Structures are given as C-alpha cells and as structure tokens.
Amino acid sequence: MSKEEFEETDPMEFIGMGVPATAQADEDMVRAVVEEFLLLGFDRDRLLRLFRDPFYAGTHRVFVERGEEFVTGLLDRVLEEWAPAEVAEGDN
Amino acid sequence: MPQVYNWQLGRKMEYPYEEHHPDLQFAFVFNTNRCIACQTCTMACKSTWTFSKGQELMWWNNVETKPYGGYPQNWDAKILKLLDEAHARSGGEMKWGGKPGERAPYGEYRGMTVFEAAARTINADSQQRVLGYLPTEAEWTSPNIFEDNSTPYEGGPFGLSKDGASLPEHKSWFFYLQRICNHCTYPACLAACPRKAIYKRPEDGIVLIDQERCRGYRRCVEACPYKKAMYRPTTRVSEKCVGCYPRVEGHEPLTGNVPTETRCMASCVGQIRLQGLVRKNKDGTWVEDRKSPLYYLIHVAKVALPLYPQFGTEPNGYYIPPRWVPRPYLRQMFGPGVDEAIERYTIPDRELLAVLQLFRKDQRIIFSYKIEEGKKVYETTIRGKKFEMFNDTAIAYGKDGQELFRTTVEEPFHIRDAKHANSI
C-alpha cells in the first residue's frame, strides 16, 4: 500500500483502468464470499457482519450501494442451497 | 514466414521457424481461486536461482495483484495497447469467432498475434520479429506494487482509507495472478533472438537461454509478451526461469531421484499449483491422455485456460480463473473459455472434485491418476443445478506407474487441543 499522497507526475504512480462491471459482478462476488466463509463455518449473523462492517471495504461497498435487502436476499439463497451440508457432518 | 498450428487460437499462424515439438512438454495449472499471495513460491524461486549480484530485480516467479499490480509494472496493459494500436493501423480487431471444436477448443482467434502484428506493422529493416517493448529499470523495481489494495495511506491503526478505494471502479474485487515463464510452444523470446541462443529442449519443452551464446542484446526481454526474460547487468547476458530442470529431470535426492515438481510448485502453501509433463503429437496438439490430470483439467473439464492466448505464443501455463471477477476482464485475460470454465468449477462434477484434490499433495510429478469411488456424502442444488459430492479416493501415479499417494475428497478435520493451541 502506498504511504504517500498521490503525485500525478510520479512515473511509478498508480494507473487505474476502468473495466465495465455490471450488477452481475456484485452478485458473483457476494456469492463467492458467502460460500467460502460458509464452508469455513460462519453462521448467518457472522456472514452478514462481513457486509455490515465498514472495515471490510469491498463487501461493505456492496451493502451500501445495493442495500441490505440485496445482500440478505442473496445470503439466504446461498444458505438455503448449502443447507443440507449439516446432514453430511460426521460421515468421516 | 512459416505457418505453424496454434491449437489455442484454433488456427495456423505465422512464426519465424518451422514447428518441431518436444515428446513431453512442461505444463502447469494454477488455481487462482485458492491463492493467498503469501509469496512462498516467489521466495522459493528467489532463494534457489536468483540470489546473486545483478539479479536483484529478477523474480522468475512472481505473484501480482490484478487489476493494478504487475511485474514489470503494467506489462500486460502495455502489450495489449501495442497490439491494439497495431490492429488499429491495419484495420483489424482482436476478436474471437467460430465454433469450438476438437482442434479449436476456444473457437478461432481472428486478430493478429505478436508475431503477425510485427510482420505487418513494423518496418522489416528494424530486425524486430516480435511486437513488444523493453521495460524501463523503474518498472522492474516493484514486484508487488499495489499488492492487495490500491488505497492511499490515510492514517488510522492500519493505515486504511476511510472511504475504501479511491477510484470509481474495482472497489470490490481483485485477485492474485501467479506467474512464471510459460515455456511456450512458440516462444517469442526464441523467435526474437538474433544469436539463436535460446532453445526449447526436445525432452521436456523447457525453454532455456544458452549463457555462452547470449550477448545480451535484450531482444528476448523486448519480445516476451509475459516479460519473463530478464537482463543481468553483472554478466551482461539475459536469464530466465529454467523450469527447475534438474528436478524435472529427476535429480532431486530428496524425492528419490524421480521427476519432481519445480521449487515454486512444491512450496505452494495454498495448494493451488499442479505441474506435469504432457505428451505432444507431431502437430503440436496434445496426445489424448485421459489419465493425465493436466489433460483432464485443460482438455476435458476445460476449467484451466491459457494466459492471454491472443499473444500467440501458445503458453503452457493454465489458470482456473477467479470466479468473482467481472467476465469482460477475464475474457480478455484468458480467452472465450472463461464462462464455461467458471460454471464447471463452481459446480464441479464428480471427477473434477477428485482431481482438484491432487494439487500439492506430493512433490513428485503426477503422470496419471485413478479414481476409486466412495459413498455419496452430500447433495444439493446450486443455482438450479444439482451438485453431488462423493467421498472418492484420487490415486496419483508417477512416471513408471508407481503409486505416489492417495487422497480423499473429504479431508479429515483436526481440532487442535486447547493446551497446544499455538504450537506447531
């Protein structure tokens, strides 16, 4: 992480490239985060905290821009899809 | 200029030399979804090959944070811009078309490669055979620039920005791109060398620079679109990743002198890397080797894709693309196979789930695998598609058919005793 302010004349300065990102991109990202942490054992409250807490800039940005309903809706959908996971516990 | 067949482009293309293919080809698959950018691979390579004077800026293996990071800085944006400008001058477009088929799994690339762009847009007197550029010294100096986060420092306990990223784009996503020399089928470095000091080994396809013949003209540094040939000022010749060839040849006593994966592969903490030697046909296509995990991942499941195939070098490094990244960016980076690859990776079938377990369980190169069926342990429906998980056993075999290891889809779950919570 850069520890100085931006200097436009600095040849090593950050150069950004805009890439079109549709609403689908948010969905892909939220889904990936929820699935990964769900499989690590996070419950619904803990997962939702990843979006509510401003410390997590990326997920929180989605929470602010798309709204709580979008996040909880997708979260619950993914939780429902993976719900039977509990049945498999203890198989090994 | 001779015509050679590039299966990744689905067509013949121009290349300065006639095609000759090795019996076996060094190849690898990196799963970008699993990388945590710990840089253990980077340091394993550095401490093995590039720790001497004159190699300070040399990182044969690097892991960069996309979209902003790059080593050398902005290497891919720069070569894409050069290619784009070449297309604009000649009236073409960097686009793909046609239907995927057996000899063209991603369809057909209808734009120009770095070889074709050079032939059509660069003055023949310049002796430049490949479209490229020579990075400045400054661009080589920051191998992990913009790692993880591009936000400016604004104080606070972690130096984090209060507002997150400062640009309107890419606030939510980034991913790690692991890079070594791709030991390309049609190396741009080899094509560019005026001394013919670069050669591709017939036994394993590893691309090497003959340190005796090289005179440090740096044509290879200019030509390699992946920027993996590097100049060493103390010896005044160029160097590049050697594919840890003594290990690949089977000169590693630690593994009993059998073909062994490179240092960067073997040290991977995130278990994202799988390296192998694949069999090639005379025409450069892959021998249908259904038991090879690399053949399966690249040609059957098609979850692993080449990096910037449009450059035309037919790289032998393949990537499972990160599933959370906007598709237009990924299609530019990995070609038109991205959507199918992510779909298959996110809802894997039985065989894919088992093969993914083979990553990084052993240092010895896996030549073939077998799956023993286990019981079903889980099923659900993800985005309307049925997903079933079986606790199958994947068995890996070495060069001479000896069993290397066996692993199951479900891994044992260990809970550390509270008494030893922080011990190893």
mmCIF file of C-alpha atoms in Angstrom, chain B residues 239-390:
data_model
loop_
_atom_site.group_PDB
_atom_site.id
_atom_site.type_symbol
_atom_site.label_atom_id
_atom_site.label_comp_id
_atom_site.label_asym_id
_atom_site.label_seq_id
_atom_site.Cartn_x
_atom_site.Cartn_y
_atom_site.Cartn_z
ATOM 1 C CA GLU B 239 18.422 -15.026 -17.952
ATOM 2 C CA LYS B 240 15.039 -16.638 -17.436
ATOM 3 C CA CYS B 241 13.169 -19.307 -15.495
ATOM 4 C CA VAL B 242 14.851 -22.649 -16.104
ATOM 5 C CA GLY B 243 11.813 -24.705 -15.088
ATOM 6 C CA CYS B 244 13.949 -26.173 -12.270
ATOM 7 C CA TYR B 245 15.101 -28.636 -14.936
ATOM 8 C CA PRO B 246 17.371 -30.679 -12.672
ATOM 9 C CA ARG B 247 14.325 -31.514 -10.551
ATOM 10 C CA VAL B 248 12.113 -32.190 -13.591
ATOM 11 C CA GLU B 249 14.840 -34.489 -14.969
ATOM 12 C CA GLY B 250 14.808 -36.460 -11.722
ATOM 13 C CA HIS B 251 17.989 -35.309 -9.980
ATOM 14 C CA GLU B 252 16.413 -34.455 -6.637
ATOM 15 C CA PRO B 253 17.727 -36.863 -3.990
ATOM 16 C CA LEU B 254 15.004 -35.771 -1.560
ATOM 17 C CA THR B 255 12.342 -37.449 -3.699
ATOM 18 C CA GLY B 256 14.433 -40.457 -4.647
ATOM 19 C CA ASN B 257 15.609 -39.080 -7.987
ATOM 20 C CA VAL B 258 12.276 -39.245 -9.768
ATOM 21 C CA PRO B 259 10.806 -36.380 -11.861
ATOM 22 C CA THR B 260 9.986 -33.715 -9.311
ATOM 23 C CA GLU B 261 7.982 -30.505 -9.492
ATOM 24 C CA THR B 262 9.718 -27.117 -9.535
ATOM 25 C CA ARG B 263 10.562 -25.266 -6.323
ATOM 26 C CA CYS B 264 7.734 -22.758 -6.790
ATOM 27 C CA MET B 265 5.181 -25.537 -7.288
ATOM 28 C CA ALA B 266 6.416 -27.704 -4.434
ATOM 29 C CA SER B 267 6.442 -24.860 -1.909
ATOM 30 C CA CYS B 268 2.877 -23.676 -2.596
ATOM 31 C CA VAL B 269 1.140 -23.212 0.753
ATOM 32 C CA GLY B 270 -2.300 -22.663 -0.738
ATOM 33 C CA GLN B 271 -2.113 -25.921 -2.718
ATOM 34 C CA ILE B 272 -3.028 -24.046 -5.893
ATOM 35 C CA ARG B 273 -0.374 -25.496 -8.208
ATOM 36 C CA LEU B 274 -0.132 -28.701 -10.189
ATOM 37 C CA GLN B 275 2.743 -29.278 -12.589
ATOM 38 C CA GLY B 276 3.368 -32.053 -15.028
ATOM 39 C CA LEU B 277 4.865 -33.255 -18.279
ATOM 40 C CA VAL B 278 2.312 -33.828 -21.021
ATOM 41 C CA ARG B 279 2.641 -35.841 -24.204
ATOM 42 C CA LYS B 280 2.521 -33.984 -27.528
ATOM 43 C CA ASN B 281 1.579 -35.092 -31.043
ATOM 44 C CA LYS B 282 3.780 -34.269 -34.029
ATOM 45 C CA ASP B 283 1.448 -31.413 -34.952
ATOM 46 C CA GLY B 284 1.749 -29.811 -31.524
ATOM 47 C CA THR B 285 -1.659 -30.865 -30.220
ATOM 48 C CA TRP B 286 -1.837 -32.860 -27.020
ATOM 49 C CA VAL B 287 -1.938 -36.645 -27.095
ATOM 50 C CA GLU B 288 -5.307 -37.749 -25.768
ATOM 51 C CA ASP B 289 -4.102 -38.926 -22.384
ATOM 52 C CA ARG B 290 -7.244 -39.398 -20.358
ATOM 53 C CA LYS B 291 -5.304 -40.452 -17.283
ATOM 54 C CA SER B 292 -3.213 -37.291 -17.083
ATOM 55 C CA PRO B 293 -4.597 -34.757 -14.584
ATOM 56 C CA LEU B 294 -3.373 -31.855 -16.725
ATOM 57 C CA TYR B 295 -5.004 -33.260 -19.857
ATOM 58 C CA TYR B 296 -8.205 -33.694 -17.886
ATOM 59 C CA LEU B 297 -8.241 -30.167 -16.429
ATOM 60 C CA ILE B 298 -7.321 -28.441 -19.702
ATOM 61 C CA HIS B 299 -8.886 -30.553 -22.448
ATOM 62 C CA VAL B 300 -11.725 -32.482 -20.815
ATOM 63 C CA ALA B 301 -13.111 -30.399 -17.952
ATOM 64 C CA LYS B 302 -11.751 -27.242 -19.621
ATOM 65 C CA VAL B 303 -11.534 -25.439 -16.290
ATOM 66 C CA ALA B 304 -7.929 -24.299 -16.823
ATOM 67 C CA LEU B 305 -7.187 -21.717 -19.524
ATOM 68 C CA PRO B 306 -4.075 -20.174 -21.081
ATOM 69 C CA LEU B 307 -2.976 -16.658 -20.064
ATOM 70 C CA TYR B 308 -3.558 -14.155 -22.872
ATOM 71 C CA PRO B 309 -3.774 -16.787 -25.641
ATOM 72 C CA GLN B 310 -4.192 -13.984 -28.199
ATOM 73 C CA PHE B 311 -0.476 -13.164 -27.887
ATOM 74 C CA GLY B 312 0.055 -16.318 -29.948
ATOM 75 C CA THR B 313 2.954 -17.970 -28.132
ATOM 76 C CA GLU B 314 0.795 -20.929 -27.008
ATOM 77 C CA PRO B 315 1.812 -20.665 -23.342
ATOM 78 C CA ASN B 316 1.940 -23.894 -21.350
ATOM 79 C CA GLY B 317 0.736 -22.332 -18.106
ATOM 80 C CA TYR B 318 -3.007 -22.645 -17.472
ATOM 81 C CA TYR B 319 -5.214 -20.902 -14.950
ATOM 82 C CA ILE B 320 -8.506 -21.734 -13.302
ATOM 83 C CA PRO B 321 -9.995 -18.223 -13.495
ATOM 84 C CA PRO B 322 -11.202 -16.440 -10.331
ATOM 85 C CA ARG B 323 -14.933 -16.880 -10.179
ATOM 86 C CA TRP B 324 -15.793 -13.500 -8.608
ATOM 87 C CA VAL B 325 -14.160 -11.247 -11.190
ATOM 88 C CA PRO B 326 -16.180 -9.423 -13.906
ATOM 89 C CA ARG B 327 -16.266 -11.563 -17.014
ATOM 90 C CA PRO B 328 -15.165 -8.987 -19.637
ATOM 91 C CA TYR B 329 -11.863 -8.610 -17.784
ATOM 92 C CA LEU B 330 -11.413 -12.378 -17.553
ATOM 93 C CA ARG B 331 -12.332 -12.962 -21.199
ATOM 94 C CA GLN B 332 -9.619 -10.564 -22.251
ATOM 95 C CA MET B 333 -7.114 -12.308 -19.982
ATOM 96 C CA PHE B 334 -7.992 -15.970 -20.517
ATOM 97 C CA GLY B 335 -9.961 -16.002 -23.764
ATOM 98 C CA PRO B 336 -13.505 -17.079 -24.589
ATOM 99 C CA GLY B 337 -13.449 -20.260 -22.473
ATOM 100 C CA VAL B 338 -13.912 -18.315 -19.234
ATOM 101 C CA ASP B 339 -17.666 -18.647 -18.725
ATOM 102 C CA GLU B 340 -17.674 -22.404 -19.268
ATOM 103 C CA ALA B 341 -14.630 -22.830 -17.006
ATOM 104 C CA ILE B 342 -16.184 -20.917 -14.111
ATOM 105 C CA GLU B 343 -19.500 -22.714 -14.477
ATOM 106 C CA ARG B 344 -17.763 -26.088 -14.251
ATOM 107 C CA TYR B 345 -15.500 -25.050 -11.407
ATOM 108 C CA THR B 346 -18.250 -23.597 -9.226
ATOM 109 C CA ILE B 347 -20.491 -26.646 -9.624
ATOM 110 C CA PRO B 348 -17.896 -29.370 -10.131
ATOM 111 C CA ASP B 349 -18.776 -32.858 -11.266
ATOM 112 C CA ARG B 350 -17.590 -35.978 -9.521
ATOM 113 C CA GLU B 351 -14.311 -36.396 -11.412
ATOM 114 C CA LEU B 352 -13.310 -32.746 -11.194
ATOM 115 C CA LEU B 353 -13.819 -32.679 -7.457
ATOM 116 C CA ALA B 354 -11.498 -35.666 -7.085
ATOM 117 C CA VAL B 355 -8.821 -34.341 -9.476
ATOM 118 C CA LEU B 356 -8.724 -30.999 -7.648
ATOM 119 C CA GLN B 357 -7.610 -32.957 -4.572
ATOM 120 C CA LEU B 358 -4.387 -33.958 -6.351
ATOM 121 C CA PHE B 359 -2.975 -30.429 -6.114
ATOM 122 C CA ARG B 360 0.110 -30.230 -3.907
ATOM 123 C CA LYS B 361 -0.129 -33.492 -2.067
ATOM 124 C CA ASP B 362 3.358 -34.533 -3.209
ATOM 125 C CA GLN B 363 6.484 -33.064 -4.795
ATOM 126 C CA ARG B 364 6.839 -35.870 -7.306
ATOM 127 C CA ILE B 365 5.327 -35.213 -10.736
ATOM 128 C CA ILE B 366 1.995 -36.938 -11.278
ATOM 129 C CA PHE B 367 1.828 -38.650 -14.686
ATOM 130 C CA SER B 368 -1.550 -40.331 -14.255
ATOM 131 C CA TYR B 369 -4.386 -40.766 -11.805
ATOM 132 C CA LYS B 370 -7.196 -43.128 -10.993
ATOM 133 C CA ILE B 371 -10.353 -42.615 -9.000
ATOM 134 C CA GLU B 372 -11.843 -45.169 -6.641
ATOM 135 C CA GLU B 373 -15.484 -44.478 -5.961
ATOM 136 C CA GLY B 374 -16.674 -43.707 -2.452
ATOM 137 C CA LYS B 375 -20.069 -43.072 -0.935
ATOM 138 C CA LYS B 376 -22.190 -40.006 -1.525
ATOM 139 C CA VAL B 377 -21.782 -37.589 1.359
ATOM 140 C CA TYR B 378 -23.720 -34.568 0.229
ATOM 141 C CA GLU B 379 -26.123 -33.285 -2.356
ATOM 142 C CA THR B 380 -27.840 -30.004 -3.027
ATOM 143 C CA THR B 381 -28.993 -27.705 -5.815
ATOM 144 C CA ILE B 382 -26.888 -24.665 -6.632
ATOM 145 C CA ARG B 383 -28.371 -22.058 -8.957
ATOM 146 C CA GLY B 384 -30.818 -24.650 -10.204
ATOM 147 C CA LYS B 385 -28.152 -27.286 -10.902
ATOM 148 C CA LYS B 386 -27.745 -30.484 -8.987
ATOM 149 C CA PHE B 387 -24.475 -30.837 -7.105
ATOM 150 C CA GLU B 388 -23.436 -34.160 -5.633
ATOM 151 C CA MET B 389 -20.373 -34.843 -3.555
ATOM 152 C CA PHE B 390 -18.864 -38.296 -3.252
#
